[in-house]
C-alpha cells in the first residue's frame, strides 16, 4: 500500500504496467492507500494534485488522528501550516518524541479546539507554553507531557487548570522531582509515570527526592483505574515514587484494576507500601499486575490478591517458583483465556516446582510449562528471557514443542539455552571447548560444530518457528548476556561466558527464523556457535517485513565472523528502519556501509563496539546516500578527537536538511560517556541505543 501511495503522491499511474489507473479505484480503496501517507504530505502536498484527492485527503478518517511522532521530516513551518489547514478537524494528536521542534511549535496546537487526546512526550515545552496551549483545549481528556527542571505549576493559568481538571488520562515523564500537573488533574482514571530523574545534577550536586506532601491531592485518586510507574535506575526515582504511592496507601481507589510498578534492581518494601498492598488485597480485583521483585519474593501476597479476567502479568526477576505460579496465579491451572501478555523475564525458577535447593541450570519441569500453555492458550506476548530454561531429553516435552501450541503469539523472548535440541546434542561426543570461557581479543571458538549433516527442519526450534504464523517480534538472548552500553554507570568491561547448553546454538537455528514470514523485529544476542552467519542471509531473503534488527555478541568475540553474511543480508532488507549492532572489534568500514546503503528505509543506526574501528569517509558517504537516516550513534574504540571530528562533520553537513538529525559518536570506554548519554532524546535511548528485552515490557495498548 505504501508503494501505491507513493505513486499517488507523485501523480503517476499504473496504466503502462497493468492497464489500471489508480484514480479509477473506489474512494474506499484510495482512502485505505492514503492512510499510509504521512498526514503532513496528504494535507500539504497530495491534496493539491487534483480535485478528487483534494476531497479525499481531508476525509475525517484521515484527519481525525494525526501522528507526527515518527514523521522526522516535519518542521516548525509544516506544523504551523498543518494546524492552520485542519486544526479544527483533529481530535487526536501525537507529537511524542518530536524533540527537534522548537517550543514555539506547540503554540499552534491552540487551533485544535476539538482536541481530545494530546501526546507531547519528548517535546520542548515550558510551563508557560503548556498553560497557553491547554487553556484553549476544553475538550481535552488525555494528555502526555514531560516535566523538566524549571517546571513551575504556579505559572499555569486558571483556564489551564480547568482543562486539567477534566483530564481522565495522564502520562508524565519526570526528569526532576515533582508532582507535575497531577495536583490539577482531579478526575484521573489512568495515571502513567515514567521516572527518569538522575541522582546528580549536571554540576555534580546530589538531588533530593523530597516533595511537599500538601501538593499531592489525596482525594483526587479515587477514580483511578490504572496506575503505572516505570523507574530508571537511581535512588531519587525511588524516593519520588514513594511519595505518589503514599497517597494511594492512604486511601486505595475502589475501581483500581491495573497496578504496575517496574523498578530495576533493589526497591525495598516499606510500611506504607505494605499497607497499600494489604488494602488492595481486601478491596480490589485486578486485571493487570506488576510489582518490584522484593515486594513478591518470600511473601504470601499473591495468595491474597484477587484477579478478574487478567490480561497482563509481569513477575520479572522474581524468585517465583513454578508451583507458586500454578497455584497462586493460575489457581491450580484455572482457565486463563483472558491473559494476553506474560513477562517472566529473569524468573529463574518459574518452570521448576520449587525454588529451594535447585540450581538455575537444572532441567525444567515440563508439566508446569504445559499447564501454563493449556491455561493461557490465548497468549500473544510471552517473555522467558534472562534465565536458564533447560529441557530434559524426554521426547515431546521440550520447551519449544510446548510453546508451539500457542498459535496466537505475536511476540516471544527466549534464552538461547532453551532452544537447544537436547536429543541431537546427546548423540554427539562432548567437546572440551564447551567449558572454555568466552574472552575478548582471543580467537577461541566455543562449541564449534557444523550443521551440514543435520537436517535443520528436524530440530525442535525449526518446528517452533514454523508453528507461529503470526509472530512479529522475536528475541533470542543469551541468559548470561549483558550489554556493554551503560544506563547510568560506566561501560561494562567484563562479560560472563555463555551457558554450556547454549554453546551449540548457531547458524542452523538462525536459519530457522527465516520461516517467520511476517517478522518485523528480531533480536539475537550471545549465540556462541555462529560460524559464518549464513542463517542471516535466509532471514534477509525471506523476512521481507523486517523493520528492526538487533545483533549482539555473535560467534567469536575476537573476530566478527559473520560480517560477510551480514552484508549479504542487508542488501535484501528494504523495509529495515532500525539497526543495532553490538560486537567487539567491529570494523565499520567502506564495505559495511556500502551494503548498509541498500537499506533504503533505514532511519536509525546504533553501533556499540569495544575496540571497534570506524572509517570516517565511509560514514560520511553513507549518510549522504541514505537520506532517511536521522539517528547515527556509534560508540567505538576510536580516540575522542576522531569521534568529535566525525560528529561535527555529520552535523554540519546534514543537520540543515534533516531537522530531526541526532548524532552521537563517542569512545565507548570514555569516563564521560554517561554525561553524553543523558543528552540523547529519550525516544532513541529507550527504543534502540540501550539494549533490553522489550517483549511484554508493558501491557498491550497501555497508552496510544
JSON list of C-alpha atoms in Angstrom, two decimals, residues 343 381 383 385 411 413 473 475 477 521 523 548 550 580 683-698:
[
{"chain": "A", "resi": 343, "resn": "UNK", "atom": "CA", "xyz": [6.51, -11.41, 31.43]},
{"chain": "A", "resi": 381, "resn": "UNK", "atom": "CA", "xyz": [3.20, -11.84, 24.21]},
{"chain": "A", "resi": 383, "resn": "UNK", "atom": "CA", "xyz": [8.88, -13.31, 27.78]},
{"chain": "A", "resi": 385, "resn": "UNK", "atom": "CA", "xyz": [14.41, -14.47, 28.75]},
{"chain": "A", "resi": 411, "resn": "UNK", "atom": "CA", "xyz": [5.99, -11.61, 20.34]},
{"chain": "A", "resi": 413, "resn": "UNK", "atom": "CA", "xyz": [11.54, -13.76, 24.05]},
{"chain": "A", "resi": 473, "resn": "UNK", "atom": "CA", "xyz": [8.70, -9.86, 17.36]},
{"chain": "A", "resi": 475, "resn": "UNK", "atom": "CA", "xyz": [14.16, -12.19, 20.84]},
{"chain": "A", "resi": 477, "resn": "UNK", "atom": "CA", "xyz": [19.09, -13.63, 24.13]},
{"chain": "A", "resi": 521, "resn": "UNK", "atom": "CA", "xyz": [11.54, -7.16, 14.86]},
{"chain": "A", "resi": 523, "resn": "UNK", "atom": "CA", "xyz": [16.98, -9.55, 18.44]},
{"chain": "A", "resi": 548, "resn": "UNK", "atom": "CA", "xyz": [14.05, -3.68, 13.45]},
{"chain": "A", "resi": 550, "resn": "UNK", "atom": "CA", "xyz": [19.47, -6.01, 16.82]},
{"chain": "A", "resi": 580, "resn": "UNK", "atom": "CA", "xyz": [21.61, -2.01, 16.29]},
{"chain": "A", "resi": 683, "resn": "UNK", "atom": "CA", "xyz": [12.81, 8.12, 22.17]},
{"chain": "A", "resi": 684, "resn": "UNK", "atom": "CA", "xyz": [16.13, 6.93, 20.72]},
{"chain": "A", "resi": 685, "resn": "UNK", "atom": "CA", "xyz": [17.68, 5.99, 24.05]},
{"chain": "A", "resi": 686, "resn": "UNK", "atom": "CA", "xyz": [14.75, 3.83, 25.11]},
{"chain": "A", "resi": 687, "resn": "UNK", "atom": "CA", "xyz": [13.93, 2.27, 21.76]},
{"chain": "A", "resi": 688, "resn": "UNK", "atom": "CA", "xyz": [17.34, 1.43, 20.29]},
{"chain": "A", "resi": 689, "resn": "UNK", "atom": "CA", "xyz": [20.51, 2.77, 21.97]},
{"chain": "A", "resi": 690, "resn": "UNK", "atom": "CA", "xyz": [20.08, 0.88, 25.25]},
{"chain": "A", "resi": 691, "resn": "UNK", "atom": "CA", "xyz": [19.83, -2.89, 24.95]},
{"chain": "A", "resi": 692, "resn": "UNK", "atom": "CA", "xyz": [16.94, -4.56, 26.77]},
{"chain": "A", "resi": 693, "resn": "UNK", "atom": "CA", "xyz": [14.25, -7.13, 26.26]},
{"chain": "A", "resi": 694, "resn": "UNK", "atom": "CA", "xyz": [11.10, -5.39, 25.04]},
{"chain": "A", "resi": 695, "resn": "UNK", "atom": "CA", "xyz": [8.66, -8.31, 24.84]},
{"chain": "A", "resi": 696, "resn": "UNK", "atom": "CA", "xyz": [5.78, -7.89, 27.30]},
{"chain": "A", "resi": 697, "resn": "UNK", "atom": "CA", "xyz": [7.69, -4.97, 28.84]},
{"chain": "A", "resi": 698, "resn": "UNK", "atom": "CA", "xyz": [4.39, -3.13, 29.27]}
]
